[in-house]
Amino acid sequence: MTTYLITGIAGFIGSALARAVLAQGDKVRGVDNFSTGRPENLDGIRDLIDFRETDILDLDAMNHACCGVDYVLHQAAIASVPKSVLEPLGNNRTNVDGTLNVLVAARDARVKRVVYAASSSAYGDGPIQPKHEDMSPDPISPYAVSKLAGEYYMVSFYRCYRLETVCLRYFNIFGPRQDPTSPYSGVLAKFISQMLSGERPTIFGDGETSRDFTHVDDAVRANLLACKAPAEQVVGRVFNVATGCPTTLKDTFRVLKKLTGYCGDPRYESERAGDVKHSRADISNAEKHLGYKPGVDFEQGLKKTVQWYRTQMERAGQELAAGD
Ligand code: UD1
C-alpha cells in the first residue's frame, strides 16, 4: 500500500487531500500544529489516519514522520499575505525553515517524491497576463518571497540530491473547511460567512481586483497527478494550478449575493499592503505535463461552498439551541 505524508493536514487543503488519498485506498499520515489548521477538519477521518500533532520546525519529528513514506504533500504554511507583512519573521520560519526541514527529512528517508504547495503570489504585480511559469518571479510580500524560496529549495533538492520534487503554484484555492474566522482568512471564506450572517463585507481596493479562484477539488487532483506523472516531465519543475478564468471581487460579490441572499452593499477600503491587482494563470503546462484539467466551474464551486457553510452554521445554531 502507498503511504502519503500530508503536512498541514488539518488545513482545508490538507484535509481535502487526506480524504482523497483515503478514497483511493492508500494510507495517510499527517502532521499539523493546529496554528491555523483546525481539529474539526479531521472529523470523520481522524481514526483512519496516522495523525501526529507536531510542527514542521521540529526536525526529529519530521524525520520520524517521513519514515516509510512514499509521497509527501507539503501543505503546511502560514498562508497569508497581510500576516506576513505584520510578522515577516514568523512567516519566514514556518514557510522557509519549515519547508527545508521537510525536504531534509524526505531526502534522508528516501521518499519517492515531494509535492509542494507553491503560490501564485510569486509572480507579483507585473502587467503581463496570464502568468506563465517561464516568467521571472517578482514577489512583493514577505509571504510571496517565502513561498518562492520554498520553490527554489524544492528545485535545488532535485538538482543536488535527486530527490524528486514538484511545485504547484496554487491560485487562490477555495472550498469547504476554509477558515473564515481570522482577519487573514481567504476572501471567499470571509465573504461567504459574513454574508450568510448578514454582516457587511469589505472590498479592499476598487473592486476591479481579479483572482483566478480555484476550487479545492482541482488542487487535490493536481497533487495526485503530480505524484504519479512521469518523472522526466515533472520533477524539478513548477506548474500553475488554476482555472485560467479570473473573476473580479465586484463580480464575486454579485454572485455571492445571489447565492447567500445577502441584500446589502459592500464597504470599500483602500488596498492592502502587499496585494497584487490581477492574477490569472496560463495552465497549459499543467495540462500538458500533469494531465490536469480544471473540473469545477467557479459558480458551481461557489454554490457548493456556500451550501457547506450554510449547513455548518445551521448545525452550530441547532447545537446552541439544544444546549439552552
Ligand atoms: C495570496 C496568493 C494566493 C495564496 C494566498 C494565501 C496572490 C495573487 N495570491 O492570495 O496564491 O494562496 O495569498 O493566503 O498573491 N480582500 C478583500 N476583502 C477581504 C479580504 C480580502 O477585498 O475581506 C481582497 C484582498 O485585498 C485581495 C483579494 O481579496 O485583493 C484576495 O485576497 P486573499 O483571499 O487574502 O488572497 P490573496 O492575497 O490574493
Short mmCIF file of C-alpha atoms and ligand atoms in Angstrom, two decimals:
data_model
loop_
_atom_site.label_atom_id
_atom_site.label_comp_id
_atom_site.label_asym_id
_atom_site.label_seq_id
_atom_site.Cartn_x
_atom_site.Cartn_y
_atom_site.Cartn_z
CA MET A 1 0.00 0.00 0.00
CA THR A 2 1.24 3.51 -0.80
CA THR A 3 1.73 5.91 2.11
CA TYR A 4 1.28 9.68 1.80
CA LEU A 5 2.54 12.15 4.38
CA ILE A 6 0.46 15.33 4.36
CA THR A 7 1.91 18.32 6.22
CA GLY A 8 -0.72 20.82 7.30
CA ILE A 9 -3.30 18.02 7.21
CA ALA A 10 -5.77 19.94 9.40
CA GLY A 11 -5.93 22.82 6.95
CA PHE A 12 -8.71 22.93 4.38
CA ILE A 13 -6.48 21.79 1.53
CA GLY A 14 -4.58 19.22 3.62
CA SER A 15 -7.78 17.67 4.96
CA ALA A 16 -9.30 17.51 1.45
CA LEU A 17 -6.13 15.75 0.26
CA ALA A 18 -6.39 13.27 3.14
CA ARG A 19 -9.96 12.38 2.20
CA ALA A 20 -8.97 11.92 -1.47
CA VAL A 21 -5.97 9.70 -0.64
CA LEU A 22 -8.12 7.55 1.67
CA ALA A 23 -10.77 7.32 -1.06
CA GLN A 24 -8.23 5.87 -3.46
CA GLY A 25 -7.39 3.18 -0.88
CA ASP A 26 -3.98 4.47 0.23
CA LYS A 27 -2.55 5.19 3.66
CA VAL A 28 -2.40 8.69 5.15
CA ARG A 29 -0.03 10.04 7.75
CA GLY A 30 -0.45 13.67 8.69
CA VAL A 31 1.20 16.36 10.75
CA ASP A 32 -0.25 19.66 11.93
CA ASN A 33 0.47 22.02 14.82
CA PHE A 34 -3.07 23.49 14.71
CA SER A 35 -1.68 27.00 14.33
CA THR A 36 -4.14 27.67 11.52
CA GLY A 37 -5.46 24.15 10.87
CA ARG A 38 -8.50 23.01 12.86
CA PRO A 39 -9.10 19.65 14.60
CA GLU A 40 -12.69 19.57 13.29
CA ASN A 41 -11.38 19.46 9.72
CA LEU A 42 -10.32 15.91 10.54
CA ASP A 43 -13.79 14.89 11.81
CA GLY A 44 -14.73 11.51 10.39
CA ILE A 45 -11.18 10.63 9.28
CA ARG A 46 -9.13 11.03 12.46
CA ASP A 47 -9.34 7.28 13.22
CA LEU A 48 -8.42 6.34 9.66
CA ILE A 49 -5.12 8.22 9.57
CA ASP A 50 -1.83 8.23 11.46
CA PHE A 51 -2.04 11.78 12.84
CA ARG A 52 0.80 13.47 14.72
CA GLU A 53 0.36 16.86 16.35
CA THR A 54 3.72 18.40 15.63
CA ASP A 55 5.44 21.33 13.99
CA ILE A 56 7.37 21.10 10.73
CA LEU A 57 10.08 23.11 12.53
CA ASP A 58 10.79 20.02 14.66
CA LEU A 59 13.32 18.13 12.52
CA ASP A 60 13.31 14.99 14.70
CA ALA A 61 9.54 14.76 14.42
CA MET A 62 9.77 15.27 10.66
CA ASN A 63 12.40 12.53 10.38
CA HIS A 64 10.02 10.15 12.16
CA ALA A 65 7.07 11.34 10.11
CA CYS A 66 8.89 10.67 6.80
CA CYS A 67 9.91 7.13 7.75
CA GLY A 68 8.35 4.58 5.36
CA VAL A 69 6.56 7.26 3.35
CA ASP A 70 6.22 7.15 -0.46
CA TYR A 71 4.91 10.67 -1.21
CA VAL A 72 4.99 13.90 0.78
CA LEU A 73 2.31 16.50 0.06
CA HIS A 74 3.73 19.59 1.76
CA GLN A 75 0.88 21.98 2.53
CA ALA A 76 1.88 23.32 5.95
CA ALA A 77 2.46 27.07 5.85
CA ILE A 78 1.34 30.38 7.26
CA ALA A 79 -0.76 31.23 4.23
CA SER A 80 -1.47 34.93 4.35
CA VAL A 81 -0.08 37.99 2.61
CA PRO A 82 -1.18 40.54 5.28
CA LYS A 83 0.00 38.32 8.16
CA SER A 84 3.43 38.09 6.52
CA VAL A 85 3.57 41.88 6.25
CA LEU A 86 2.88 42.14 10.00
CA GLU A 87 5.06 39.20 11.08
CA PRO A 88 7.78 38.54 8.49
CA LEU A 89 9.99 36.56 10.90
CA GLY A 90 7.31 34.04 11.86
CA ASN A 91 6.29 33.77 8.21
CA ASN A 92 9.87 33.01 7.20
CA ARG A 93 10.42 30.46 9.97
CA THR A 94 7.44 28.32 9.04
CA ASN A 95 7.43 28.76 5.29
CA VAL A 96 11.18 28.65 4.63
CA ASP A 97 12.87 26.87 7.58
CA GLY A 98 9.89 24.51 7.90
CA THR A 99 10.00 23.64 4.21
CA LEU A 100 13.74 23.00 4.41
CA ASN A 101 13.16 20.62 7.35
CA VAL A 102 10.54 18.72 5.36
CA LEU A 103 12.97 18.41 2.45
CA VAL A 104 15.90 17.23 4.59
CA ALA A 105 13.70 14.64 6.30
CA ALA A 106 12.21 13.48 2.97
CA ARG A 107 15.67 13.19 1.42
CA ASP A 108 17.06 11.19 4.35
CA ALA A 109 14.03 8.88 4.41
CA ARG A 110 14.37 8.38 0.63
CA VAL A 111 10.74 9.22 -0.13
CA LYS A 112 9.75 8.88 -3.78
CA ARG A 113 8.53 12.40 -4.38
CA VAL A 114 7.65 15.66 -2.60
CA VAL A 115 4.83 17.82 -3.97
CA TYR A 116 4.88 21.40 -2.67
CA ALA A 117 2.09 23.94 -2.25
CA ALA A 118 3.71 26.91 -4.01
CA SER A 119 1.89 30.19 -4.59
CA SER A 120 0.80 32.38 -7.46
CA SER A 121 1.99 35.31 -5.34
CA ALA A 122 5.50 34.55 -6.69
CA TYR A 123 4.56 36.37 -9.94
CA GLY A 124 3.98 39.70 -8.23
CA ASP A 125 2.12 42.60 -9.78
CA GLY A 126 3.51 42.86 -13.32
CA PRO A 127 1.15 43.84 -16.16
CA ILE A 128 1.50 40.68 -18.24
CA GLN A 129 -1.43 38.26 -18.03
CA PRO A 130 -1.83 35.33 -17.95
CA LYS A 131 1.03 34.32 -15.71
CA HIS A 132 3.24 31.65 -17.26
CA GLU A 133 5.81 29.57 -15.38
CA ASP A 134 8.60 30.84 -17.65
CA MET A 135 8.08 34.45 -16.46
CA SER A 136 10.58 35.80 -13.96
CA PRO A 137 9.16 35.83 -10.46
CA ASP A 138 8.76 39.25 -8.87
CA PRO A 139 7.39 38.73 -5.35
CA ILE A 140 6.02 41.73 -3.44
CA SER A 141 5.11 40.49 0.03
CA PRO A 142 7.22 38.55 2.55
CA TYR A 143 4.71 35.72 2.07
CA ALA A 144 5.42 35.60 -1.67
CA VAL A 145 9.18 35.67 -1.05
CA SER A 146 8.91 32.79 1.43
CA LYS A 147 6.83 30.61 -0.86
CA LEU A 148 9.22 31.29 -3.72
CA ALA A 149 12.21 30.43 -1.51
CA GLY A 150 10.46 27.13 -0.77
CA GLU A 151 10.19 26.51 -4.51
CA TYR A 152 13.87 27.17 -5.02
CA TYR A 153 14.70 24.73 -2.23
CA MET A 154 12.45 22.11 -3.88
CA VAL A 155 14.22 22.52 -7.20
CA SER A 156 17.67 22.52 -5.57
CA PHE A 157 16.95 19.28 -3.69
CA TYR A 158 16.19 17.67 -7.02
CA ARG A 159 19.31 19.09 -8.62
CA CYS A 160 21.69 18.33 -5.73
CA TYR A 161 20.26 15.16 -4.22
CA ARG A 162 17.97 13.78 -6.96
CA LEU A 163 15.04 13.95 -4.53
CA GLU A 164 12.04 14.16 -6.88
CA THR A 165 10.12 17.37 -6.24
CA VAL A 166 7.20 19.08 -7.97
CA CYS A 167 5.97 22.62 -7.19
CA LEU A 168 2.32 23.51 -7.70
CA ARG A 169 1.66 27.25 -7.78
CA TYR A 170 -1.83 27.47 -6.31
CA PHE A 171 -4.02 30.35 -7.49
CA ASN A 172 -6.40 31.34 -4.66
CA ILE A 173 -7.79 27.96 -3.65
CA PHE A 174 -11.26 27.99 -2.04
CA GLY A 175 -13.84 25.50 -0.85
CA PRO A 176 -15.36 23.79 2.19
CA ARG A 177 -13.49 23.91 5.53
CA GLN A 178 -11.52 27.07 4.67
CA ASP A 179 -11.35 29.02 7.94
CA PRO A 180 -13.46 32.20 7.69
CA THR A 181 -12.79 33.48 11.20
CA SER A 182 -9.35 35.07 11.02
CA PRO A 183 -8.68 38.59 9.71
CA TYR A 184 -6.20 36.80 7.44
CA SER A 185 -8.74 34.35 6.00
CA GLY A 186 -9.11 33.98 2.25
CA VAL A 187 -11.56 36.44 0.75
CA LEU A 188 -14.18 33.90 -0.33
CA ALA A 189 -14.40 32.15 3.05
CA LYS A 190 -14.70 35.57 4.70
CA PHE A 191 -17.30 36.96 2.32
CA ILE A 192 -19.47 33.83 2.41
CA SER A 193 -19.56 33.59 6.19
CA GLN A 194 -20.09 37.34 6.60
CA MET A 195 -22.90 37.46 4.04
CA LEU A 196 -24.65 34.38 5.48
CA SER A 197 -24.56 36.10 8.89
CA GLY A 198 -25.90 39.36 7.46
CA GLU A 199 -22.59 41.18 8.02
CA ARG A 200 -21.27 43.69 5.52
CA PRO A 201 -18.10 42.55 3.72
CA THR A 202 -15.23 44.89 2.94
CA ILE A 203 -13.70 45.06 -0.51
CA PHE A 204 -10.11 46.31 -0.41
CA GLY A 205 -9.48 48.46 -3.50
CA ASP A 206 -11.94 49.47 -6.20
CA GLY A 207 -13.46 46.03 -6.72
CA GLU A 208 -11.70 45.50 -10.05
CA THR A 209 -9.00 43.37 -8.39
CA SER A 210 -9.21 39.95 -10.01
CA ARG A 211 -8.27 36.44 -8.95
CA ASP A 212 -8.15 33.06 -10.67
CA PHE A 213 -10.21 31.41 -7.93
CA THR A 214 -9.67 27.65 -7.98
CA HIS A 215 -11.80 25.04 -6.22
CA VAL A 216 -10.02 22.81 -3.72
CA ASP A 217 -11.08 19.66 -5.64
CA ASP A 218 -8.95 20.86 -8.56
CA ALA A 219 -5.95 21.46 -6.27
CA VAL A 220 -6.40 17.94 -4.87
CA ARG A 221 -6.49 16.43 -8.33
CA ALA A 222 -3.35 18.32 -9.32
CA ASN A 223 -1.48 16.94 -6.28
CA LEU A 224 -2.44 13.34 -7.01
CA LEU A 225 -1.46 13.75 -10.66
CA ALA A 226 1.86 15.33 -9.64
CA CYS A 227 2.73 12.24 -7.58
CA LYS A 228 2.21 9.84 -10.46
CA ALA A 229 3.22 11.85 -13.55
CA PRO A 230 6.34 10.58 -15.38
CA ALA A 231 9.45 11.94 -13.64
CA GLU A 232 11.03 13.22 -16.84
CA GLN A 233 8.03 15.50 -17.42
CA VAL A 234 7.53 16.97 -13.97
CA VAL A 235 10.34 16.65 -11.44
CA GLY A 236 12.33 19.73 -10.55
CA ARG A 237 9.60 21.80 -12.21
CA VAL A 238 6.92 24.33 -11.30
CA PHE A 239 3.28 24.24 -12.51
CA ASN A 240 0.39 26.66 -12.21
CA VAL A 241 -2.74 25.17 -10.66
CA ALA A 242 -5.72 27.33 -11.54
CA THR A 243 -8.63 27.62 -13.95
CA GLY A 244 -7.34 30.28 -16.34
CA CYS A 245 -10.60 32.24 -15.81
CA PRO A 246 -10.32 35.18 -13.40
CA THR A 247 -13.18 36.95 -11.65
CA THR A 248 -13.17 40.44 -10.12
CA LEU A 249 -14.03 40.98 -6.47
CA LYS A 250 -17.05 43.04 -7.57
CA ASP A 251 -18.39 40.20 -9.71
CA THR A 252 -17.67 37.70 -6.98
CA PHE A 253 -19.67 39.81 -4.55
CA ARG A 254 -22.56 39.93 -7.05
CA VAL A 255 -22.62 36.13 -7.44
CA LEU A 256 -22.42 35.65 -3.69
CA LYS A 257 -25.34 38.00 -3.15
CA LYS A 258 -27.46 35.69 -5.28
CA LEU A 259 -26.20 32.55 -3.55
CA THR A 260 -26.39 33.78 0.05
CA GLY A 261 -29.47 36.00 -0.15
CA TYR A 262 -27.49 38.95 1.30
CA CYS A 263 -29.15 42.26 0.38
CA GLY A 264 -26.62 44.96 1.32
CA ASP A 265 -23.69 46.57 -0.46
CA PRO A 266 -20.03 46.05 0.32
CA ARG A 267 -17.92 48.57 2.20
CA TYR A 268 -14.89 49.82 0.25
CA GLU A 269 -11.47 50.41 1.82
CA SER A 270 -8.06 51.12 0.34
CA GLU A 271 -5.93 48.25 -0.98
CA ARG A 272 -3.88 46.20 1.47
CA ALA A 273 -0.07 46.42 1.51
CA GLY A 274 1.42 43.55 -0.48
CA ASP A 275 -1.71 42.97 -2.58
CA VAL A 276 -1.47 42.07 -6.25
CA LYS A 277 -4.03 43.68 -8.58
CA HIS A 278 -4.65 40.94 -11.15
CA SER A 279 -3.84 37.26 -11.09
CA ARG A 280 -4.67 34.89 -13.90
CA ALA A 281 -2.86 31.69 -14.84
CA ASP A 282 -1.74 30.06 -18.03
CA ILE A 283 -2.40 26.39 -17.24
CA SER A 284 -1.10 24.86 -20.47
CA ASN A 285 1.99 23.35 -18.81
CA ALA A 286 -0.09 21.61 -16.15
CA GLU A 287 -2.47 20.35 -18.84
CA LYS A 288 0.36 19.04 -20.98
CA HIS A 289 2.66 17.50 -18.38
CA LEU A 290 0.42 16.64 -15.44
CA GLY A 291 -2.72 15.81 -17.42
CA TYR A 292 -4.51 18.41 -15.25
CA LYS A 293 -7.81 20.00 -16.31
CA PRO A 294 -9.88 22.22 -14.03
CA GLY A 295 -13.10 20.35 -13.36
CA VAL A 296 -15.05 22.75 -11.16
CA ASP A 297 -16.74 25.78 -12.68
CA PHE A 298 -16.36 28.89 -10.44
CA GLU A 299 -20.07 29.48 -9.83
CA GLN A 300 -20.77 25.78 -9.24
CA GLY A 301 -17.84 25.64 -6.82
CA LEU A 302 -19.09 28.72 -5.00
CA LYS A 303 -22.60 27.28 -4.81
CA LYS A 304 -21.33 24.07 -3.20
CA THR A 305 -19.11 26.06 -0.84
CA VAL A 306 -21.94 28.38 0.24
CA GLN A 307 -24.07 25.29 0.87
CA TRP A 308 -21.35 23.80 3.06
CA TYR A 309 -21.01 26.96 5.19
CA ARG A 310 -24.80 27.25 5.46
CA THR A 311 -25.05 23.68 6.76
CA GLN A 312 -22.26 24.32 9.30
CA MET A 313 -23.99 27.45 10.55
CA GLU A 314 -27.37 25.69 10.84
CA ARG A 315 -25.73 22.84 12.75
CA ALA A 316 -23.99 25.29 15.11
CA GLY A 317 -27.33 27.06 15.66
CA GLN A 318 -29.09 23.76 16.48
CA GLU A 319 -26.34 22.76 18.92
CA LEU A 320 -26.61 26.12 20.64
CA ALA A 321 -30.42 25.76 20.89
CA ALA A 322 -30.10 22.19 22.24
CA GLY A 323 -27.65 23.44 24.89
CA ASP A 324 -30.09 26.10 26.17
C1 UD1 B 1 -2.42 35.24 -1.99
C2 UD1 B 1 -1.96 34.48 -3.23
C3 UD1 B 1 -2.55 33.08 -3.20
C4 UD1 B 1 -2.27 32.42 -1.86
C5 UD1 B 1 -2.81 33.27 -0.72
C6 UD1 B 1 -2.51 32.69 0.64
C7 UD1 B 1 -1.76 36.25 -4.93
C8 UD1 B 1 -2.21 36.74 -6.24
N1 UD1 B 1 -2.41 35.18 -4.44
O1 UD1 B 1 -3.76 35.39 -2.04
O2 UD1 B 1 -1.98 32.32 -4.23
O3 UD1 B 1 -2.89 31.18 -1.83
O4 UD1 B 1 -2.16 34.53 -0.79
O5 UD1 B 1 -3.27 33.39 1.58
O6 UD1 B 1 -0.86 36.78 -4.33
N2 UD1 B 1 -9.87 41.01 0.15
C9 UD1 B 1 -10.96 41.83 0.31
N3 UD1 B 1 -11.68 41.73 1.45
C10 UD1 B 1 -11.38 40.86 2.45
C11 UD1 B 1 -10.27 40.00 2.27
C12 UD1 B 1 -9.54 40.12 1.11
O7 UD1 B 1 -11.26 42.66 -0.56
O8 UD1 B 1 -12.09 40.83 3.47
C13 UD1 B 1 -9.09 41.14 -1.08
C14 UD1 B 1 -7.59 41.22 -0.85
O9 UD1 B 1 -7.18 42.52 -0.56
C15 UD1 B 1 -7.08 40.71 -2.19
C16 UD1 B 1 -8.13 39.68 -2.61
O10 UD1 B 1 -9.30 39.96 -1.85
O11 UD1 B 1 -7.04 41.74 -3.14
C17 UD1 B 1 -7.73 38.25 -2.30
O12 UD1 B 1 -7.25 38.20 -1.00
P1 UD1 B 1 -6.92 36.82 -0.24
O13 UD1 B 1 -8.07 35.90 -0.35
O14 UD1 B 1 -6.41 37.17 1.11
O15 UD1 B 1 -5.80 36.17 -1.11
P2 UD1 B 1 -4.51 36.77 -1.89
O16 UD1 B 1 -3.78 37.71 -1.01
O17 UD1 B 1 -4.89 37.16 -3.26
#
